[in-house]
Amino acid sequence: MTDSRPVLTMTRISKSFPGVRALHDVDLRLFPGEVHALMGENGAGKSTLIKVLTGVYGIDGGVVTLGGDQVTFSGPMQAVGAGVSTVYQEVNLCPNLSVAENIFIGREPLRFGAVRWAEVRRRARALLNRLDLDIDVTAPVASYSLAVQQMVAIARAIDVRAQVLILDEPTSSLDAGEVEQLFRVMRQLRDEGIAILFVTHFLDQVYGIADRITVLRNGTLVGEYPIAELPQLALVEKMIGKELDVLGRIEEQPRPEVTSPEDGTPFVEVSQLGRRGAVAPFSLTIHAGEVVGLAGLLGSGRTEVARLFFGADRADHGEIAVGGRPASLRSPVQAINQGIGFCSENRRAEGIIPDLTVRENMILAMQAARGWLRPIPRRRQDELVDRYVKALSIRPANPDMPVRNLSGGNQQKVLLARWLITEPRLLLLDEPTRGIDIGAKAEIQKLVVQLSAGGMAVLFISAELEEVLRLSHKIAVMRDREMVAHLVNDDTVDADRVMQTIASGIHPEEANQ
């Protein structure tokens, strides 16, 4: 800490929405030259606190001071002008614009009223070089992965020369190397005197970068702690409000028993399925009651495999059989009709409809399968929605609330409920626990095991190898958009072996079948 006086304080902040008290008397202090972690379960109020600070939401009660002066921002642009810059969990970029245009949108250098495009490109390259990112800044930002887009958003934020930099789940789409690049930049900015508010669900990252922690629970302040005085176990207990052994530690959850479902007909069997430019031809079988984990580094082709199974992308070669019969999955509607559901990694662009209610979002897939001329009776809607709100602990438990008012983790649960309502035979889960707090993560992991035990087939994708190992009966390994191995998840398979497989690129015929 370079200064004993906070650059920003939030005192007794309160915020309510219709029927919901999101924040009540919350305090926050940010000091220059410090990384401050904001922690709490999904629905604890972290995102609401950030949006109140930056003027997205008005304040019902409390005071915000910046540099000793009381401030009230009417919107994010005014906050940016005052030196408070935010990078949100869901990348907020203009996909049709170039990387350079996204970085300097609204702040382009001008000469005689004309944009100095050469200067824009030069400064964009210089900013990205600080992040050790060497890309074509003239290419559309949509042509890059989510991880690269996240780094572009961070580059845009640090160019504003903020006094306060807010990073809301910035590492959720980054691999280990990119996380370390980001941490290097964060340390550099911290040493330059910037106050950094870091929101994440990755505990190891908090203890690797943060100086202090503020913990929220159910919209109230639990406390503020120096990082050295709050062990990880104590942090988790403060976040969930219970002794950790009451819930059971996630890392101690037993793996599902590996059975031998190969005796029956696979629910889905693909042979040399592929799409040029997306994923090389691969073969894979998934049986009823089987969880198949899909492991690989960011950009290895995991999501592309799931999209082929769901018909979101059309395969240009290969065959697929469902229930032992040849099938055509050339659209999501065809996949749904075959009993396949897909919970996308990109919940903002491919999942939630923010202006619809929780109820409307949850019944969307079932209604689409029935057809819009056969509306689901309201009583049936109520039964389904009430069941899954309770089963998934969706908070607030208000089905008539716009889904945009829910936290990211609860939005993810709404999407999961959408597909469970359709009673799929195969559920494709692409990063279902990304950005999810430890308690919600445990709930979803237990649910996957329960669904498998009930006979549902699951394709489970996660960047966390331990999670894949914990839940899967077998693991398909991706490397450079190619499925390089199939591993039976027995006692001989651990994270080291999977990583070695990813690194060596073992051909499927050479791998353990």
XYZ file of C-alpha atoms in Angstrom:
513
model
C 0.000 0.000 0.000
C 1.602 3.262 -1.131
C -0.831 5.635 0.613
C -2.655 5.356 3.939
C -5.678 7.216 2.538
C -8.178 5.394 0.315
C -8.614 6.734 -3.200
C -12.225 5.497 -3.189
C -14.698 4.780 -0.418
C -18.236 3.439 -0.518
C -20.081 3.885 2.773
C -23.381 2.258 3.833
C -24.390 1.556 0.233
C -27.913 0.183 -0.242
C -29.732 -0.843 -3.392
C -33.070 -2.575 -3.922
C -34.986 -3.873 -6.909
C -38.705 -4.711 -6.899
C -39.082 -7.402 -4.262
C -35.326 -7.800 -3.747
C -32.818 -6.077 -1.458
C -29.559 -6.460 -3.375
C -27.280 -4.418 -1.072
C -27.705 -3.228 2.517
C -25.226 -0.919 4.273
C -22.169 -2.181 2.374
C -18.766 -0.507 2.834
C -15.759 -0.723 0.525
C -12.352 1.002 0.598
C -9.812 0.960 -2.229
C -6.258 2.168 -1.711
C -3.813 3.303 -4.406
C -1.108 0.771 -5.222
C -3.181 -2.169 -4.032
C -5.066 -5.141 -5.508
C -8.299 -5.588 -3.562
C -10.346 -8.772 -4.052
C -14.147 -8.590 -3.797
C -15.433 -12.031 -2.848
C -18.793 -13.676 -2.302
C -21.103 -16.313 -3.701
C -23.231 -15.676 -6.760
C -26.000 -13.324 -5.671
C -23.893 -11.862 -2.853
C -24.074 -8.404 -4.450
C -20.648 -8.048 -6.053
C -21.849 -7.092 -9.535
C -24.548 -4.825 -8.110
C -21.958 -2.989 -6.022
C -19.801 -2.431 -9.105
C -22.767 -1.190 -11.136
C -23.806 1.184 -8.349
C -20.268 2.556 -8.223
C -20.060 3.119 -11.990
C -23.510 4.658 -12.371
C -25.240 1.748 -14.101
C -27.648 1.698 -11.139
C -28.680 4.602 -8.967
C -27.915 4.501 -5.238
C -30.808 4.110 -2.800
C -28.632 5.028 0.152
C -25.012 5.672 1.043
C -22.103 7.817 -0.103
C -19.296 7.335 -2.642
C -16.124 9.426 -2.464
C -13.307 9.545 -5.013
C -10.092 11.319 -4.129
C -11.795 12.754 -1.046
C -14.717 14.277 -2.986
C -18.269 12.926 -2.897
C -19.313 11.691 -6.351
C -22.417 10.314 -8.054
C -21.984 8.991 -11.572
C -24.882 9.118 -14.018
C -23.388 6.346 -16.129
C -20.229 4.370 -16.956
C -18.845 7.042 -19.314
C -18.940 9.632 -16.539
C -17.204 7.153 -14.239
C -14.509 6.561 -16.862
C -14.042 10.315 -17.216
C -13.448 10.543 -13.471
C -10.881 7.739 -13.580
C -12.957 4.651 -12.683
C -12.680 2.067 -15.457
C -14.358 -1.352 -15.537
C -13.823 -4.571 -17.482
C -16.881 -6.790 -17.030
C -17.031 -10.593 -16.979
C -18.998 -10.691 -20.236
C -16.817 -9.097 -22.904
C -18.459 -5.861 -24.044
C -16.964 -5.173 -27.458
C -18.312 -4.314 -30.915
C -17.705 -7.535 -32.871
C -17.888 -5.868 -36.304
C -15.168 -3.320 -35.466
C -11.438 -3.942 -35.535
C -9.316 -4.510 -32.443
C -7.866 -0.989 -32.692
C -11.302 0.587 -33.185
C -12.628 -1.222 -30.111
C -9.764 -0.007 -27.958
C -10.157 3.649 -28.920
C -13.877 3.867 -29.689
C -15.096 7.291 -28.602
C -11.524 8.441 -27.922
C -9.994 8.400 -31.395
C -7.147 10.898 -31.957
C -8.234 13.549 -34.461
C -6.561 15.983 -36.831
C -8.685 18.650 -38.506
C -11.773 16.598 -37.572
C -10.512 13.373 -39.186
C -9.490 10.238 -37.291
C -5.749 9.581 -37.363
C -6.028 5.881 -38.135
C -2.291 5.261 -38.299
C -1.979 6.672 -34.786
C -4.911 4.537 -33.584
C -3.247 1.376 -34.897
C 0.174 2.327 -33.501
C -1.164 3.031 -30.031
C -3.282 -0.153 -30.091
C -0.212 -2.258 -30.881
C 1.725 -0.563 -28.083
C -1.037 -1.231 -25.564
C -1.340 -4.880 -26.537
C 2.423 -5.269 -26.351
C 2.110 -4.406 -22.641
C -0.052 -7.518 -22.415
C 2.423 -9.567 -24.475
C -0.285 -9.930 -27.105
C 0.865 -9.812 -30.738
C -2.198 -9.772 -32.998
C -3.411 -7.950 -36.085
C -5.121 -4.845 -34.674
C -6.873 -4.209 -38.008
C -8.751 -7.540 -37.898
C -12.353 -7.649 -36.599
C -12.358 -8.410 -32.883
C -14.962 -11.146 -33.539
C -12.320 -13.121 -35.434
C -10.448 -13.764 -32.178
C -11.202 -16.088 -29.272
C -12.975 -14.979 -26.117
C -9.626 -14.952 -24.329
C -8.104 -12.507 -26.799
C -11.249 -10.375 -26.696
C -10.925 -10.210 -22.907
C -7.346 -8.968 -23.229
C -8.488 -6.341 -25.761
C -11.094 -5.115 -23.269
C -8.431 -4.881 -20.568
C -6.141 -2.962 -22.928
C -8.966 -0.486 -23.552
C -9.482 -0.054 -19.820
C -5.853 0.586 -18.891
C -5.447 3.175 -21.665
C -7.909 5.451 -19.845
C -5.258 6.042 -17.134
C -7.688 5.141 -14.427
C -7.249 5.871 -10.736
C -9.410 2.821 -10.089
C -9.462 -0.268 -12.343
C -12.282 -2.761 -11.761
C -11.764 -6.256 -13.182
C -14.958 -8.328 -12.967
C -14.021 -11.992 -13.553
C -11.286 -11.050 -16.072
C -9.657 -14.499 -16.004
C -12.757 -16.602 -16.644
C -11.856 -17.085 -20.332
C -8.054 -17.129 -19.973
C -5.692 -20.076 -19.789
C -2.897 -20.320 -17.233
C -0.331 -18.509 -19.379
C -2.731 -15.668 -20.149
C -3.661 -15.368 -16.471
C -0.007 -14.901 -15.608
C 0.321 -12.249 -18.350
C -2.643 -10.424 -16.854
C -1.206 -10.673 -13.345
C 2.058 -9.208 -14.585
C 0.136 -6.233 -15.979
C -1.890 -5.933 -12.768
C 1.286 -5.846 -10.687
C 2.736 -3.222 -13.002
C -0.383 -1.054 -12.713
C -0.456 -1.562 -8.952
C 3.146 -0.425 -8.692
C 2.191 2.673 -10.689
C -0.289 3.562 -7.934
C -3.574 2.382 -9.444
C -6.175 0.864 -7.106
C -7.390 -2.422 -8.603
C -10.650 -4.089 -7.578
C -10.423 -7.761 -8.586
C -13.559 -9.922 -8.683
C -13.071 -13.657 -9.220
C -14.210 -17.068 -8.006
C -10.730 -18.613 -8.337
C -9.374 -18.731 -4.798
C -5.812 -19.537 -5.845
C -5.773 -16.420 -8.022
C -6.952 -14.258 -5.128
C -4.112 -15.499 -2.942
C -1.669 -15.102 -5.815
C -2.363 -11.425 -6.540
C -4.519 -9.680 -3.905
C -3.398 -7.550 -0.958
C -6.765 -7.333 0.814
C -10.200 -8.944 0.602
C -13.715 -7.662 1.153
C -16.344 -10.392 1.593
C -20.058 -9.957 0.838
C -22.852 -12.388 1.643
C -26.505 -11.977 0.691
C -26.041 -8.296 -0.072
C -24.390 -7.435 3.250
C -20.801 -6.824 4.323
C -19.110 -9.693 6.146
C -15.798 -7.893 6.568
C -12.565 -6.508 5.147
C -9.356 -8.493 5.746
C -5.643 -8.299 4.893
C -4.858 -11.294 2.690
C -2.263 -12.615 5.167
C -4.844 -12.745 7.961
C -7.544 -14.742 6.144
C -6.699 -18.379 5.245
C -8.542 -19.894 2.285
C -10.676 -22.144 4.477
C -11.808 -19.183 6.581
C -12.580 -17.184 3.425
C -14.847 -19.913 2.048
C -16.645 -20.223 5.383
C -17.263 -16.457 5.470
C -18.569 -16.525 1.885
C -21.072 -19.326 2.460
C -21.911 -18.533 6.079
C -21.404 -22.128 7.211
C -18.623 -24.363 8.398
C -17.138 -25.881 5.260
C -17.479 -29.453 6.475
C -21.255 -28.984 6.600
C -21.297 -28.786 2.814
C -18.442 -31.165 2.200
C -15.307 -30.007 0.470
C -15.529 -30.043 -3.293
C -12.071 -31.527 -3.632
C -13.115 -34.445 -1.411
C -16.205 -35.360 -3.405
C -15.742 -38.922 -4.661
C -15.463 -39.590 -8.356
C -18.483 -41.293 -9.876
C -18.049 -45.034 -10.024
C -16.697 -46.017 -13.430
C -18.995 -48.657 -14.847
C -18.891 -50.379 -18.236
C -21.814 -48.990 -20.285
C -20.253 -50.251 -23.532
C -22.393 -53.360 -23.216
C -25.400 -51.372 -24.450
C -26.082 -49.347 -27.575
C -24.494 -45.892 -27.358
C -26.971 -43.028 -27.189
C -24.748 -41.042 -29.549
C -22.020 -42.413 -31.790
C -20.104 -40.226 -34.207
C -17.597 -41.414 -36.781
C -15.077 -39.061 -38.381
C -17.282 -36.047 -37.690
C -15.600 -32.744 -38.436
C -15.806 -29.267 -39.854
C -13.093 -27.629 -41.930
C -11.409 -24.784 -40.097
C -13.099 -25.697 -36.809
C -12.233 -29.238 -35.684
C -10.503 -32.201 -37.337
C -12.535 -35.402 -37.924
C -13.092 -37.292 -34.668
C -14.951 -40.346 -33.418
C -16.694 -40.565 -30.055
C -19.387 -42.629 -28.334
C -21.501 -41.527 -25.388
C -23.710 -44.027 -23.565
C -26.776 -43.446 -21.427
C -25.719 -42.646 -17.870
C -22.182 -41.780 -18.964
C -20.331 -38.521 -18.315
C -17.712 -37.886 -20.980
C -15.303 -35.122 -20.069
C -13.767 -32.993 -22.802
C -10.320 -31.730 -21.764
C -7.938 -29.411 -23.561
C -6.409 -25.977 -23.488
C -8.318 -22.858 -24.427
C -8.852 -22.838 -28.189
C -8.243 -26.579 -28.544
C -11.640 -27.181 -30.148
C -13.751 -28.260 -27.163
C -16.611 -25.853 -27.851
C -16.496 -26.653 -31.564
C -17.137 -30.334 -30.771
C -20.178 -29.460 -28.653
C -21.572 -27.182 -31.369
C -21.360 -30.016 -33.908
C -23.286 -32.322 -31.561
C -25.999 -29.667 -31.188
C -26.236 -28.722 -34.857
C -25.231 -25.123 -34.092
C -22.438 -25.689 -36.625
C -22.901 -28.072 -39.545
C -20.399 -30.858 -39.986
C -19.062 -31.075 -43.526
C -18.044 -34.722 -43.223
C -18.614 -37.729 -40.980
C -21.620 -39.648 -39.685
C -23.674 -39.533 -36.515
C -26.094 -42.043 -35.016
C -28.563 -41.417 -32.199
C -30.032 -44.406 -30.423
C -28.394 -46.718 -32.954
C -30.022 -45.021 -35.951
C -28.418 -42.632 -38.467
C -29.365 -39.059 -37.647
C -29.053 -35.629 -39.177
C -28.130 -32.858 -36.752
C -28.017 -29.886 -39.098
C -29.775 -27.454 -36.782
C -30.442 -26.993 -33.043
C -34.123 -27.806 -33.601
C -33.182 -31.219 -35.010
C -30.871 -31.804 -32.036
C -33.586 -30.850 -29.533
C -35.997 -33.211 -31.254
C -33.423 -35.979 -30.824
C -33.254 -35.299 -27.069
C -30.076 -33.190 -26.997
C -29.662 -29.993 -24.956
C -26.779 -27.503 -25.033
C -25.801 -25.113 -22.231
C -23.395 -22.722 -23.971
C -20.245 -21.235 -22.469
C -21.196 -17.804 -23.825
C -24.393 -17.301 -21.859
C -24.730 -13.641 -22.835
C -24.596 -14.073 -26.624
C -26.022 -17.602 -26.929
C -28.051 -18.130 -23.779
C -30.113 -15.701 -21.774
C -32.615 -13.263 -23.234
C -31.966 -10.381 -20.798
C -35.297 -8.595 -21.237
C -37.326 -11.753 -20.557
C -38.145 -12.974 -17.071
C -36.590 -15.924 -15.315
C -39.749 -17.935 -16.081
C -39.733 -17.051 -19.785
C -36.049 -17.900 -20.133
C -36.509 -21.235 -18.398
C -39.373 -22.497 -20.571
C -37.909 -21.203 -23.842
C -36.422 -24.482 -25.106
C -39.477 -26.533 -24.162
C -41.779 -24.050 -25.878
C -39.591 -24.046 -29.005
C -39.783 -27.842 -29.150
C -43.589 -27.750 -28.850
C -43.978 -24.995 -31.398
C -45.254 -21.484 -30.777
C -48.832 -22.426 -31.735
C -49.004 -24.769 -28.725
C -48.264 -22.559 -25.701
C -47.368 -24.265 -22.441
C -50.218 -23.773 -19.952
C -49.380 -21.320 -17.193
C -50.043 -23.886 -14.474
C -47.537 -26.259 -16.067
C -45.029 -23.409 -16.368
C -45.422 -22.645 -12.670
C -44.851 -26.283 -11.715
C -41.685 -26.610 -13.805
C -40.194 -23.268 -12.885
C -40.887 -23.698 -9.168
C -39.272 -27.153 -9.213
C -36.027 -26.019 -10.813
C -35.764 -22.729 -8.926
C -35.736 -24.832 -5.763
C -33.588 -27.649 -7.161
C -30.861 -25.284 -8.377
C -31.183 -22.741 -5.530
C -31.722 -19.866 -7.976
C -31.622 -16.547 -6.132
C -33.665 -14.428 -5.880
C -36.407 -17.042 -6.142
C -38.636 -14.722 -8.142
C -39.622 -16.212 -11.527
C -41.123 -12.924 -12.717
C -37.900 -10.929 -12.301
C -36.033 -9.945 -15.508
C -33.147 -12.386 -15.811
C -30.733 -9.500 -16.433
C -31.103 -8.567 -12.741
C -29.646 -11.893 -11.611
C -25.966 -12.471 -10.970
C -23.928 -14.265 -13.626
C -23.936 -17.505 -11.681
C -27.697 -17.486 -11.212
C -28.157 -16.723 -14.914
C -26.096 -19.834 -15.589
C -28.440 -21.839 -13.372
C -31.439 -20.490 -15.313
C -29.860 -21.744 -18.532
C -29.220 -25.138 -16.973
C -32.852 -25.275 -15.836
C -33.988 -24.408 -19.385
C -32.469 -27.615 -20.713
C -33.345 -29.824 -17.745
C -36.999 -28.900 -18.268
C -36.823 -30.512 -21.728
C -35.679 -33.788 -20.092
C -32.820 -34.343 -22.570
C -31.178 -37.711 -23.087
C -27.847 -36.030 -23.806
C -26.865 -32.760 -22.113
C -23.919 -30.783 -23.498
C -22.431 -28.627 -20.739
C -19.811 -26.126 -21.943
C -18.073 -24.567 -18.917
C -21.201 -24.791 -16.720
C -19.269 -23.696 -13.619
C -17.314 -20.816 -15.176
C -17.763 -17.757 -12.984
C -19.656 -19.809 -10.396
C -18.917 -19.542 -6.673
C -17.733 -22.535 -4.682
C -21.145 -23.387 -3.220
C -22.969 -23.199 -6.553
C -20.167 -25.159 -8.193
C -20.669 -27.982 -5.703
C -24.419 -27.958 -6.386
C -23.916 -28.217 -10.155
C -21.292 -30.940 -9.839
C -23.590 -32.989 -7.610
C -26.415 -32.439 -10.093
C -24.287 -33.795 -12.955
C -23.611 -36.955 -10.950
C -27.328 -37.297 -10.157
C -28.337 -36.826 -13.797
C -25.824 -39.468 -14.853
C -27.105 -41.878 -12.199
C -30.611 -41.310 -13.571
C -29.539 -42.413 -17.051
C -28.771 -39.090 -18.735
C -25.696 -38.898 -20.970
C -23.523 -35.819 -20.380
C -20.720 -34.230 -22.380
C -18.909 -32.101 -19.801
C -16.459 -29.370 -20.844
C -14.342 -27.510 -18.322
C -11.003 -25.703 -18.261
C -10.480 -27.103 -14.745
C -8.918 -30.541 -15.142
C -9.683 -31.576 -11.576
C -13.357 -30.907 -12.239
C -13.284 -33.007 -15.413
C -11.525 -35.829 -13.561
C -13.937 -35.652 -10.645
C -17.083 -36.036 -12.754
C -16.204 -38.060 -15.848
C -16.341 -41.756 -16.620
C -14.019 -41.231 -19.564
C -12.140 -38.262 -20.987
C -11.631 -37.188 -24.580
C -8.546 -35.001 -24.929
C -8.369 -32.120 -27.420
C -5.216 -30.552 -28.793
C -4.946 -28.003 -31.599
C -8.561 -28.655 -32.705
C -8.008 -32.401 -32.883
C -9.234 -35.155 -30.578
C -5.971 -36.848 -29.740
C -6.918 -39.427 -27.077
C -9.666 -41.236 -25.181
C -8.846 -42.079 -21.556
C -10.873 -44.300 -19.246
C -11.046 -42.382 -15.974
C -9.665 -45.020 -13.659
C -7.034 -44.859 -10.917
C -4.233 -44.509 -13.479
C -5.543 -41.184 -14.796
C -4.741 -37.915 -13.062
C -4.239 -34.284 -14.047
C -0.556 -34.846 -14.850
C -1.349 -37.638 -17.284
C -4.031 -35.586 -19.036
C -1.652 -32.636 -19.335
C 1.060 -34.917 -20.717
C -1.441 -36.208 -23.265
C -2.330 -32.660 -24.282
C 1.351 -31.783 -24.613
C 2.417 -34.907 -26.517
C -0.558 -35.146 -28.858
C -0.995 -38.922 -28.625
C -3.063 -40.301 -31.501
C -6.374 -41.909 -30.459
C -5.290 -45.398 -31.540
C -2.268 -45.133 -29.253
C -4.217 -43.952 -26.225
C -5.841 -46.001 -23.506
C -9.274 -46.966 -24.841
